[in-house]
mmCIF file of C-alpha atoms in Angstrom:
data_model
loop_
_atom_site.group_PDB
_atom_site.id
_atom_site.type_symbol
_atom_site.label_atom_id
_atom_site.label_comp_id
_atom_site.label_asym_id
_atom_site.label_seq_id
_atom_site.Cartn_x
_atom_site.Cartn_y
_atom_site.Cartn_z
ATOM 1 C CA UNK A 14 -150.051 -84.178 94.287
ATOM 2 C CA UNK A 15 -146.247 -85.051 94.476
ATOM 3 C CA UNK A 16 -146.521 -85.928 98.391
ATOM 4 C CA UNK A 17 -149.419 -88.386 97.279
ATOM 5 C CA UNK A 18 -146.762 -89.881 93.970
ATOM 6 C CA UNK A 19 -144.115 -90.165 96.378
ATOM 7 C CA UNK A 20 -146.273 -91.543 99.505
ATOM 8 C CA UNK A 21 -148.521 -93.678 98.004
ATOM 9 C CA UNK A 22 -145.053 -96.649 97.015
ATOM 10 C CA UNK A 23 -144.131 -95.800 100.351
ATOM 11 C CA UNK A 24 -147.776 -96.636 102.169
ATOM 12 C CA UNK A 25 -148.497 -99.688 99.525
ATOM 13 C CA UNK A 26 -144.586 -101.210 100.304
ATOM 14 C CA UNK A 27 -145.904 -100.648 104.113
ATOM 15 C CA UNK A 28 -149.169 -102.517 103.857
ATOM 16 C CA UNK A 29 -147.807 -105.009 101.982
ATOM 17 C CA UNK A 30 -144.552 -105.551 104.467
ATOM 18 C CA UNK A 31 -147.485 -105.726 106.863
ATOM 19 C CA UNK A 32 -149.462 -108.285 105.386
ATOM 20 C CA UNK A 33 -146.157 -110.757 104.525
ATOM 21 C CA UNK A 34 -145.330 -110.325 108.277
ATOM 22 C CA UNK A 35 -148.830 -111.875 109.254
ATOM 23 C CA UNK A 36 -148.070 -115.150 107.643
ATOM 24 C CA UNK A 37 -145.946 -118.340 108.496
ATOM 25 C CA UNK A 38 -142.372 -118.498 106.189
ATOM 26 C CA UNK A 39 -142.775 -120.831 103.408
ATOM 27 C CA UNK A 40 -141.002 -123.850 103.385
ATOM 28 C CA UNK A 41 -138.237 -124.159 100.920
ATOM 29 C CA UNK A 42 -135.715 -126.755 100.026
ATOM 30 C CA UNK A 43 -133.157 -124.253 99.572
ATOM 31 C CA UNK A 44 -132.533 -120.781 98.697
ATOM 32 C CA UNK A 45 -133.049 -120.058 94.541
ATOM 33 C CA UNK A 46 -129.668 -120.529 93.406
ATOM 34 C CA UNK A 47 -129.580 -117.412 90.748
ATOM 35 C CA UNK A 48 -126.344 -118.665 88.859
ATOM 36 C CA UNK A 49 -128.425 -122.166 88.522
ATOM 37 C CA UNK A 50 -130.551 -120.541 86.623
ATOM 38 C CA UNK A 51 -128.807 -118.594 84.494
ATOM 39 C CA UNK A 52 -126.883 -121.754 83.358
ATOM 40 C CA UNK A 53 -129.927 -123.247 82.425
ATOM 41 C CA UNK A 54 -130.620 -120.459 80.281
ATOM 42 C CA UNK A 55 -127.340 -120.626 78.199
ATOM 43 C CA UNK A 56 -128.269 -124.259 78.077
ATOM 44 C CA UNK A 57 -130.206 -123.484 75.259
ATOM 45 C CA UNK A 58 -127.213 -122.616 72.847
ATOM 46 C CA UNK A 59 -126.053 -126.140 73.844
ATOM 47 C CA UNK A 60 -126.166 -129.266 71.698
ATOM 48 C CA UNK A 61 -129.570 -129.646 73.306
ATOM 49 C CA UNK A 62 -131.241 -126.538 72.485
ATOM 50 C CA UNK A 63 -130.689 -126.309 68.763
ATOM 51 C CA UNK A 64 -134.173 -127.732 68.109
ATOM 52 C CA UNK A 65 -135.561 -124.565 70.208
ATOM 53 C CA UNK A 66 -133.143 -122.437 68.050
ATOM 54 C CA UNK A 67 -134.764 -123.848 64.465
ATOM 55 C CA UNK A 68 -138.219 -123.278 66.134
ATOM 56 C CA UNK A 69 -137.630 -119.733 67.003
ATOM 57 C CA UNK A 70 -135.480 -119.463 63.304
ATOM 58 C CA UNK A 71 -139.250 -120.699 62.158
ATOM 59 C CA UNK A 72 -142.111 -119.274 64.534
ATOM 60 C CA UNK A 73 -140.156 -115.896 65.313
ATOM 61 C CA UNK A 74 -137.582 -115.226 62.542
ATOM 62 C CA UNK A 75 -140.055 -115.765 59.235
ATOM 63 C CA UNK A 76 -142.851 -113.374 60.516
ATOM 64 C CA UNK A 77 -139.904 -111.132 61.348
ATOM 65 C CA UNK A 78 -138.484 -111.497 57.968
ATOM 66 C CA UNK A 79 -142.005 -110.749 56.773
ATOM 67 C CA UNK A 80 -142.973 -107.769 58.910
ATOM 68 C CA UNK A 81 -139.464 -105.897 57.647
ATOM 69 C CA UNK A 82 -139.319 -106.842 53.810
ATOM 70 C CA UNK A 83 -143.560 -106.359 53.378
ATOM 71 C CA UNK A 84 -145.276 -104.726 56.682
ATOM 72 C CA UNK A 85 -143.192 -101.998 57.832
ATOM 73 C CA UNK A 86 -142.673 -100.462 54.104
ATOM 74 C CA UNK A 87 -146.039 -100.460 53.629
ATOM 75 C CA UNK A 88 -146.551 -98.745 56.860
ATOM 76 C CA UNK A 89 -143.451 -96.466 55.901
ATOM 77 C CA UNK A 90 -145.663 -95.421 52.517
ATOM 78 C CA UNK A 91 -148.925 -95.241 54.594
ATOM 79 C CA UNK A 92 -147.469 -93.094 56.987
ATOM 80 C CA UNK A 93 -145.684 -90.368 54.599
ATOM 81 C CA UNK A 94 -148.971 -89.986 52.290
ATOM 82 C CA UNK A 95 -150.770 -89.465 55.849
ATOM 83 C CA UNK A 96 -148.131 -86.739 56.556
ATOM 84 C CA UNK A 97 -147.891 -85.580 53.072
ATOM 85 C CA UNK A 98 -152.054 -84.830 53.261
ATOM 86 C CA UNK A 99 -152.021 -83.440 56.773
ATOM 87 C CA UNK A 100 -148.705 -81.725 57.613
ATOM 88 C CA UNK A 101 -147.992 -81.971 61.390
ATOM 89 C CA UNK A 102 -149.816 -84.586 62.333
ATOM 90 C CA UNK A 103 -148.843 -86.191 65.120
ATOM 91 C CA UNK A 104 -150.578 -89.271 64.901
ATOM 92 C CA UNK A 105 -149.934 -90.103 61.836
ATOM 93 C CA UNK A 106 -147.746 -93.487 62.573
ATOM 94 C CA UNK A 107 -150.352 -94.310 64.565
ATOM 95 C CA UNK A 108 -152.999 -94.209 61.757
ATOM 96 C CA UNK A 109 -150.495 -95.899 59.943
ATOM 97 C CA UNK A 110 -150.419 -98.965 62.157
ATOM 98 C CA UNK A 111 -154.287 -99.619 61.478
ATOM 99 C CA UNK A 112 -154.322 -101.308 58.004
ATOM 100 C CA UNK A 113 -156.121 -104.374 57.484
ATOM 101 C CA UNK A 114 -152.242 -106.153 56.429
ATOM 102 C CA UNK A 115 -150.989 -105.035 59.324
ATOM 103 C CA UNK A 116 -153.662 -105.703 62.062
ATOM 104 C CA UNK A 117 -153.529 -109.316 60.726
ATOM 105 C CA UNK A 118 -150.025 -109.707 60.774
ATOM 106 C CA UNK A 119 -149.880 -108.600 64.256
ATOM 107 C CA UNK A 120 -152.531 -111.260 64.899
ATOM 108 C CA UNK A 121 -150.805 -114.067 63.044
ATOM 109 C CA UNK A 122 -147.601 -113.156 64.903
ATOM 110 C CA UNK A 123 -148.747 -113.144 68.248
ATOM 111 C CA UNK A 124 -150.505 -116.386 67.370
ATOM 112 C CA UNK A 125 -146.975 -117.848 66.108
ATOM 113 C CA UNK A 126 -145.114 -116.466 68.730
ATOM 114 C CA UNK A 127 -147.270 -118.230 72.011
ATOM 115 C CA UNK A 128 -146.848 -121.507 69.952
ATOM 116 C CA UNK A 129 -143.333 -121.220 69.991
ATOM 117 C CA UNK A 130 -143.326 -120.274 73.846
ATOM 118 C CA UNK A 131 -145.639 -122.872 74.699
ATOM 119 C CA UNK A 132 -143.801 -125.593 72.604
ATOM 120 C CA UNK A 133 -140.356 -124.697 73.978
ATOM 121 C CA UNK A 134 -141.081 -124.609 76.964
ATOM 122 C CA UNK A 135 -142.541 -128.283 76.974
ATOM 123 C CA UNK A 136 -139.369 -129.420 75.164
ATOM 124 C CA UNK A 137 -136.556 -127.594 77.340
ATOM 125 C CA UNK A 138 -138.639 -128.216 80.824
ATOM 126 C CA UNK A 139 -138.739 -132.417 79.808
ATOM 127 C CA UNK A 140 -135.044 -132.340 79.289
ATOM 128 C CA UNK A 141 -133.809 -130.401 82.452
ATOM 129 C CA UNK A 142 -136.111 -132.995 84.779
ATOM 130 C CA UNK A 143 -134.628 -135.894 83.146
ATOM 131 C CA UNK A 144 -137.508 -136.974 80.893
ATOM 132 C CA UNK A 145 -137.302 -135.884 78.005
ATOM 133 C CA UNK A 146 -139.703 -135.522 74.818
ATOM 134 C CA UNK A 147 -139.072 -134.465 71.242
ATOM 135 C CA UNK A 148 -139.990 -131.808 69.489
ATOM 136 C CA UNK A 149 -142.878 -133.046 67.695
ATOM 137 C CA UNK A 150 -144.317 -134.066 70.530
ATOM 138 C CA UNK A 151 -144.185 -130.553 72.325
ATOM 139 C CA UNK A 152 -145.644 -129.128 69.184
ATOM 140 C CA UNK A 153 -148.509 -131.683 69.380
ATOM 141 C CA UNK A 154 -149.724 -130.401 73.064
ATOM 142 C CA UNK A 155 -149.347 -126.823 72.204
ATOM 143 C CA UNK A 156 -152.592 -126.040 70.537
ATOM 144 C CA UNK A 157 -154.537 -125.879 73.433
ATOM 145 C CA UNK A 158 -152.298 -124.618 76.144
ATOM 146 C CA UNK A 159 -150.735 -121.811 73.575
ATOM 147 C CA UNK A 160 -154.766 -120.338 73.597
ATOM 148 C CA UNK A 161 -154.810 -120.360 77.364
ATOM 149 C CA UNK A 162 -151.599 -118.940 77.488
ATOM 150 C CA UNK A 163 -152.515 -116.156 75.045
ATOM 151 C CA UNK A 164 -155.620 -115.462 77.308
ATOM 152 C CA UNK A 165 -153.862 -115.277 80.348
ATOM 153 C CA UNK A 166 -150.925 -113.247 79.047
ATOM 154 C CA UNK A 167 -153.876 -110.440 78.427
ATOM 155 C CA UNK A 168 -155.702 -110.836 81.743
ATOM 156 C CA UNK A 169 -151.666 -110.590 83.876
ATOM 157 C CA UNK A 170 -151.017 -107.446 81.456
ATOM 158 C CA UNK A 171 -154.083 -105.540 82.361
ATOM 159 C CA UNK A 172 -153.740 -106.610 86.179
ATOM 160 C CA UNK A 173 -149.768 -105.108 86.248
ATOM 161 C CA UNK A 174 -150.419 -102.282 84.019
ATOM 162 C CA UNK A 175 -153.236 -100.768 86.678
ATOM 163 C CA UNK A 176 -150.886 -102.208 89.560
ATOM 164 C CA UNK A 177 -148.052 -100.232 87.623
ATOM 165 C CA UNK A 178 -150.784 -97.234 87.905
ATOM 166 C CA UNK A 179 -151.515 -97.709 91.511
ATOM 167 C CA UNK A 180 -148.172 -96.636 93.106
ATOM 168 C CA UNK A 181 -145.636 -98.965 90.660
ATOM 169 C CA UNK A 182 -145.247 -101.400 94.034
ATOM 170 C CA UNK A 183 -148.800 -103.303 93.105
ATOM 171 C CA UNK A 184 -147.113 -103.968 89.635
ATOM 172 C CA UNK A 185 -144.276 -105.191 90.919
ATOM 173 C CA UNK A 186 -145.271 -107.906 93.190
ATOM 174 C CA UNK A 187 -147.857 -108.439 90.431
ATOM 175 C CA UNK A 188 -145.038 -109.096 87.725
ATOM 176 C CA UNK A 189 -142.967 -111.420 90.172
ATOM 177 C CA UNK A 190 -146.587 -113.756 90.995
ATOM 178 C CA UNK A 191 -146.839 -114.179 87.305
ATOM 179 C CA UNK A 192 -143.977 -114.451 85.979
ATOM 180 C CA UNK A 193 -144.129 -118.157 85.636
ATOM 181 C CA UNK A 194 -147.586 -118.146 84.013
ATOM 182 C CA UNK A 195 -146.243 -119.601 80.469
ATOM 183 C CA UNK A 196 -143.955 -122.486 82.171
ATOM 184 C CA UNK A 197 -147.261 -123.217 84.489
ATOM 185 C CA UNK A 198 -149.593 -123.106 81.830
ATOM 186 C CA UNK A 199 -147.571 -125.361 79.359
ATOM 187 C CA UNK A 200 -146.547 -128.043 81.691
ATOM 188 C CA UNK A 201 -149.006 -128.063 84.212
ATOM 189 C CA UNK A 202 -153.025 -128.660 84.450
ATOM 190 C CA UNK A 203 -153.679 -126.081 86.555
ATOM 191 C CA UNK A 204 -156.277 -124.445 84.481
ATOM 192 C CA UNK A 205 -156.813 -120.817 83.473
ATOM 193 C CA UNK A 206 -157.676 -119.155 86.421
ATOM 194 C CA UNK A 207 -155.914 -121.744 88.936
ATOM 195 C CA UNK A 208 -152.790 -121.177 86.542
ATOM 196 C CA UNK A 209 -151.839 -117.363 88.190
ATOM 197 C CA UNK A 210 -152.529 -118.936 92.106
ATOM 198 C CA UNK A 211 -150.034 -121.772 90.768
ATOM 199 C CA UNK A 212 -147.924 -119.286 89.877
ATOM 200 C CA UNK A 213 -147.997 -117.244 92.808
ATOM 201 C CA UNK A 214 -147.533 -120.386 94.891
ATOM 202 C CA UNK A 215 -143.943 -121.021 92.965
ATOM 203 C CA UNK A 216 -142.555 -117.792 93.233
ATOM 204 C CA UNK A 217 -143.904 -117.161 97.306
ATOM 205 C CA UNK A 218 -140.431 -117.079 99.725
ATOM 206 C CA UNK A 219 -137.721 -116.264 96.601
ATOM 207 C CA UNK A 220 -139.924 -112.835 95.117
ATOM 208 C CA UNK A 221 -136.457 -111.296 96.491
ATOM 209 C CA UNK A 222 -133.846 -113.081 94.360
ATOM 210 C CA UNK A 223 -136.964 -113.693 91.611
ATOM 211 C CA UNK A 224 -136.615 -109.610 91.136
ATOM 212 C CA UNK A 225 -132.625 -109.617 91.385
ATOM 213 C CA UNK A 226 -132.861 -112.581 88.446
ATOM 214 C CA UNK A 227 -135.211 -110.605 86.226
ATOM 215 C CA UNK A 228 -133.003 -107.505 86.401
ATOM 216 C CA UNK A 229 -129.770 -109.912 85.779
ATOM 217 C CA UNK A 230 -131.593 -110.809 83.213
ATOM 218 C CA UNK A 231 -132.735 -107.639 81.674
ATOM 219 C CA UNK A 232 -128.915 -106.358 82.021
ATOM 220 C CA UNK A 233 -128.205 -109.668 79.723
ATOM 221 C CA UNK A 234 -130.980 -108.669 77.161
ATOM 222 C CA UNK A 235 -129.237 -105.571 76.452
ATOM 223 C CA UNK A 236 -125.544 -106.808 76.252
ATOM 224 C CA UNK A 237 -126.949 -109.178 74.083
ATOM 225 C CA UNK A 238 -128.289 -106.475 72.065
ATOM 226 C CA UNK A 239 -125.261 -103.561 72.006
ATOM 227 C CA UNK A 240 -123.138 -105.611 69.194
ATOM 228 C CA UNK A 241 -125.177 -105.331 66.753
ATOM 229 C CA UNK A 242 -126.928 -101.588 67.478
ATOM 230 C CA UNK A 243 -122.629 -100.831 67.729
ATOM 231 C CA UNK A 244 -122.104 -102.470 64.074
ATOM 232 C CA UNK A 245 -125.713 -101.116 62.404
ATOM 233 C CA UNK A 246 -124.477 -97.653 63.420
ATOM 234 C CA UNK A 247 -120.684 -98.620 62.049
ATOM 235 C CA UNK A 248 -122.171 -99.630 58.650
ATOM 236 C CA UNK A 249 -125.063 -96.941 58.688
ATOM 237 C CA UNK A 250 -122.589 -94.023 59.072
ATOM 238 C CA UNK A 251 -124.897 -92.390 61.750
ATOM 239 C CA UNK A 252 -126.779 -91.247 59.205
ATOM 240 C CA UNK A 253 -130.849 -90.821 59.744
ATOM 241 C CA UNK A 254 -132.234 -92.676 57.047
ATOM 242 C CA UNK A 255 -134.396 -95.952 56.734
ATOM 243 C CA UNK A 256 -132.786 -99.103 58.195
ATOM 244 C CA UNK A 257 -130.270 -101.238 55.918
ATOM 245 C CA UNK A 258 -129.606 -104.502 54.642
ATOM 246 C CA UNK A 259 -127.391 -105.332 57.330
ATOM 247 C CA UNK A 260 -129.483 -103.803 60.512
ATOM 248 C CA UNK A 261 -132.739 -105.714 59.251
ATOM 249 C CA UNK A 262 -130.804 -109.262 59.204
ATOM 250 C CA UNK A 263 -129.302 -108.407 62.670
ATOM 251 C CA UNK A 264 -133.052 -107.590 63.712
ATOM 252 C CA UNK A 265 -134.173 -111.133 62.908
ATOM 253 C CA UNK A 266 -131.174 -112.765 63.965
ATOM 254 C CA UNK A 267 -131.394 -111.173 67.256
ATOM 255 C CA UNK A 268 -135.087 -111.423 67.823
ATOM 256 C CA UNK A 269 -134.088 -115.770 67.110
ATOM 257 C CA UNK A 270 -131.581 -115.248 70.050
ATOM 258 C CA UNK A 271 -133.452 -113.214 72.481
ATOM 259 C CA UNK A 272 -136.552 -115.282 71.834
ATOM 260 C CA UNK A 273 -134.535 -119.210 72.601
ATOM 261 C CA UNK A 274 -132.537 -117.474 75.552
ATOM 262 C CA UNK A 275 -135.415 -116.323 77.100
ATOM 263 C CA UNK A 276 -138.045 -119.401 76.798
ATOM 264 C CA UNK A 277 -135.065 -121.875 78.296
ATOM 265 C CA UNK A 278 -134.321 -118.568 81.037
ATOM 266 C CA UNK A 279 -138.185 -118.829 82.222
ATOM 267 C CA UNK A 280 -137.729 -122.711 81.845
ATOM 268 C CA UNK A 281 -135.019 -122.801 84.298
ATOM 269 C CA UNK A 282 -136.394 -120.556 86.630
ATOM 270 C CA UNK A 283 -139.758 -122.810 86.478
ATOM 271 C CA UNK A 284 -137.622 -126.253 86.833
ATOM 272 C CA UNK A 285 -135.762 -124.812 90.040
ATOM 273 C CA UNK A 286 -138.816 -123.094 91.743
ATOM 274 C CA UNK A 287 -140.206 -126.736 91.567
ATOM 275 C CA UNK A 288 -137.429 -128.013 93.180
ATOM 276 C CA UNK A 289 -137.278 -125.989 95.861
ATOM 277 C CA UNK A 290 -141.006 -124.958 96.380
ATOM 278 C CA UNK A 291 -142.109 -128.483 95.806
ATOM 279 C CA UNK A 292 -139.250 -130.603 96.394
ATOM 280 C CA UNK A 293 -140.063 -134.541 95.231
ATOM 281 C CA UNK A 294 -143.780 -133.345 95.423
ATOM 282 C CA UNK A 295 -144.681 -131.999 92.066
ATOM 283 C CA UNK A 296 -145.116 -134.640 89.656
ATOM 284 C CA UNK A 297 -142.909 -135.201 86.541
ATOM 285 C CA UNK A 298 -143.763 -133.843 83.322
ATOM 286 C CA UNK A 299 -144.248 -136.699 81.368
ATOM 287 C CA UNK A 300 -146.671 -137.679 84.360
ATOM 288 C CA UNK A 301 -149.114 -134.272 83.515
ATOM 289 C CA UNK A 302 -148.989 -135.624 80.055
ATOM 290 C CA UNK A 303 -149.564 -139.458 80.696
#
């Protein structure tokens, strides 16, 4: 059984090696330039991105404010009468979690959150190719595309979480084709099923430095992250008790951050795949939406 954990990476990274060495290169304009794209994801906390900012302070920071004032002390309550009834329960957060209140704030926030995502993306992707469009009219073309996106989110997380199963490699190279399906979906009309091929076509011939930006990137979530676990702990005393007044506002505030940094990170990554996948090819944006 552990030969067959260990081997079976080993034999898929093979097969797969195998297969990549059985087709032609693909043409690029240049190399991804990784420190391109990071810029373009700071670009967000410029003077351009503060209309990104008040959407995330809007689609991401109110249901936030919502789930930790009125969802999770309900939960809390749920959760220590289910304990108090059956002592040693295991599951007993779990049972927690399925509450009417809860099941449609989870709904309404996953709703909120692929508008914001789709919107932002139309906004920040107009501005760094030089056409750009305001925020009221990203929000206007979201409707559509944020359903489509929320469909195809589900679909690419049930195809990497069995790829994940199937030797981790699978889910990898699964992760790095669709990375770009939100970007793709929002500013393209590639269409459902031709968005994750459209994907996959972007990210062909830089998968290498496409893997060394997410983890970049990943490493830039969490310093992003440590000031304020540092400072909740500071105020908190290191005591084990229910979050404070301070750790709940740095919880929103943060979730506001992460959520701008990353739309305009996956935005730049998008805009300079283009460029050097497509080169003068691909069409402008305010061409898709002519």
């Amino acid at each position: 059984m552990l030969l067959l954990f260990l081997g079976g990476p080993l034999v898929t990274l093979g097969i797969w090696l195998w297969l990549r060495s059985r087709r032609g290169p693909v043409a690029l304009v240049e190399p991804l330039d990784i420190g391109r794209v990071f810029s373009s994801g700071f670009r967000v906390f410029g003077s351009d991105g503060w209309p990104v900012v008040a959407l995330a302070a809007v689609f991401i920071g109110i249901p936030q404010i919502l789930s930790v004032a009125v969802t999770k002390p309900m939960m809390a309550a749920r959760a220590q009468q289910l304990v108090a009834t059956s002592p040693g329960d295991p599951f007993a957060v779990f049972k927690a979690m399925w509450t009417l209140p809860f099941m449609i704030g989870m709904i309404i926030g996953f709703a909120l959150m692929m508008v914001f995502y789709v919107a932002s993306t139309i906004y920040l992707v107009s501005r760094y190719e030089g056409a750009p469009v305001s925020i009221g009219e990203a929000l206007a073309r979201t409707p559509v595309r944020a359903a489509t996106v929320f469909g195809a989110l589900a679909v690419a997380c049930i195809g990497i979480g069995l790829g994940w199963v199937l030797f981790l490699l699978p889910g990898i190279i699964l992760s790095l084709n669709w990375m770009l399906l939100i970007p793709v979906i929002s500013c393209e009309d590639a269409g459902f099923f031709g968005s994750f091929a459209r994907s996959r076509s972007l990210a062909m011939g830089s998968r290498g430095r496409i893997l060394v930006i997410f983890l970049l990137y990943m490493v830039a979530i969490i310093l992003l992250s440590i000031p304020g676990g540092a400072l909740a702990g500071a105020f908190g005393g290191g005591a084990p008790r229910a979050p404070g007044l301070f750790a709940s506002i740095w919880t929103v505030v943060l979730g506001i951050v992460l959520a701008a940094f990353q739309t305009s990170f996956f935005a730049g990554l998008y805009v300079e795949l283009r460029r050097i996948r497509d080169g003068m090819a691909t069409p402008a944006l305010s061409d898709v939406f002519a």
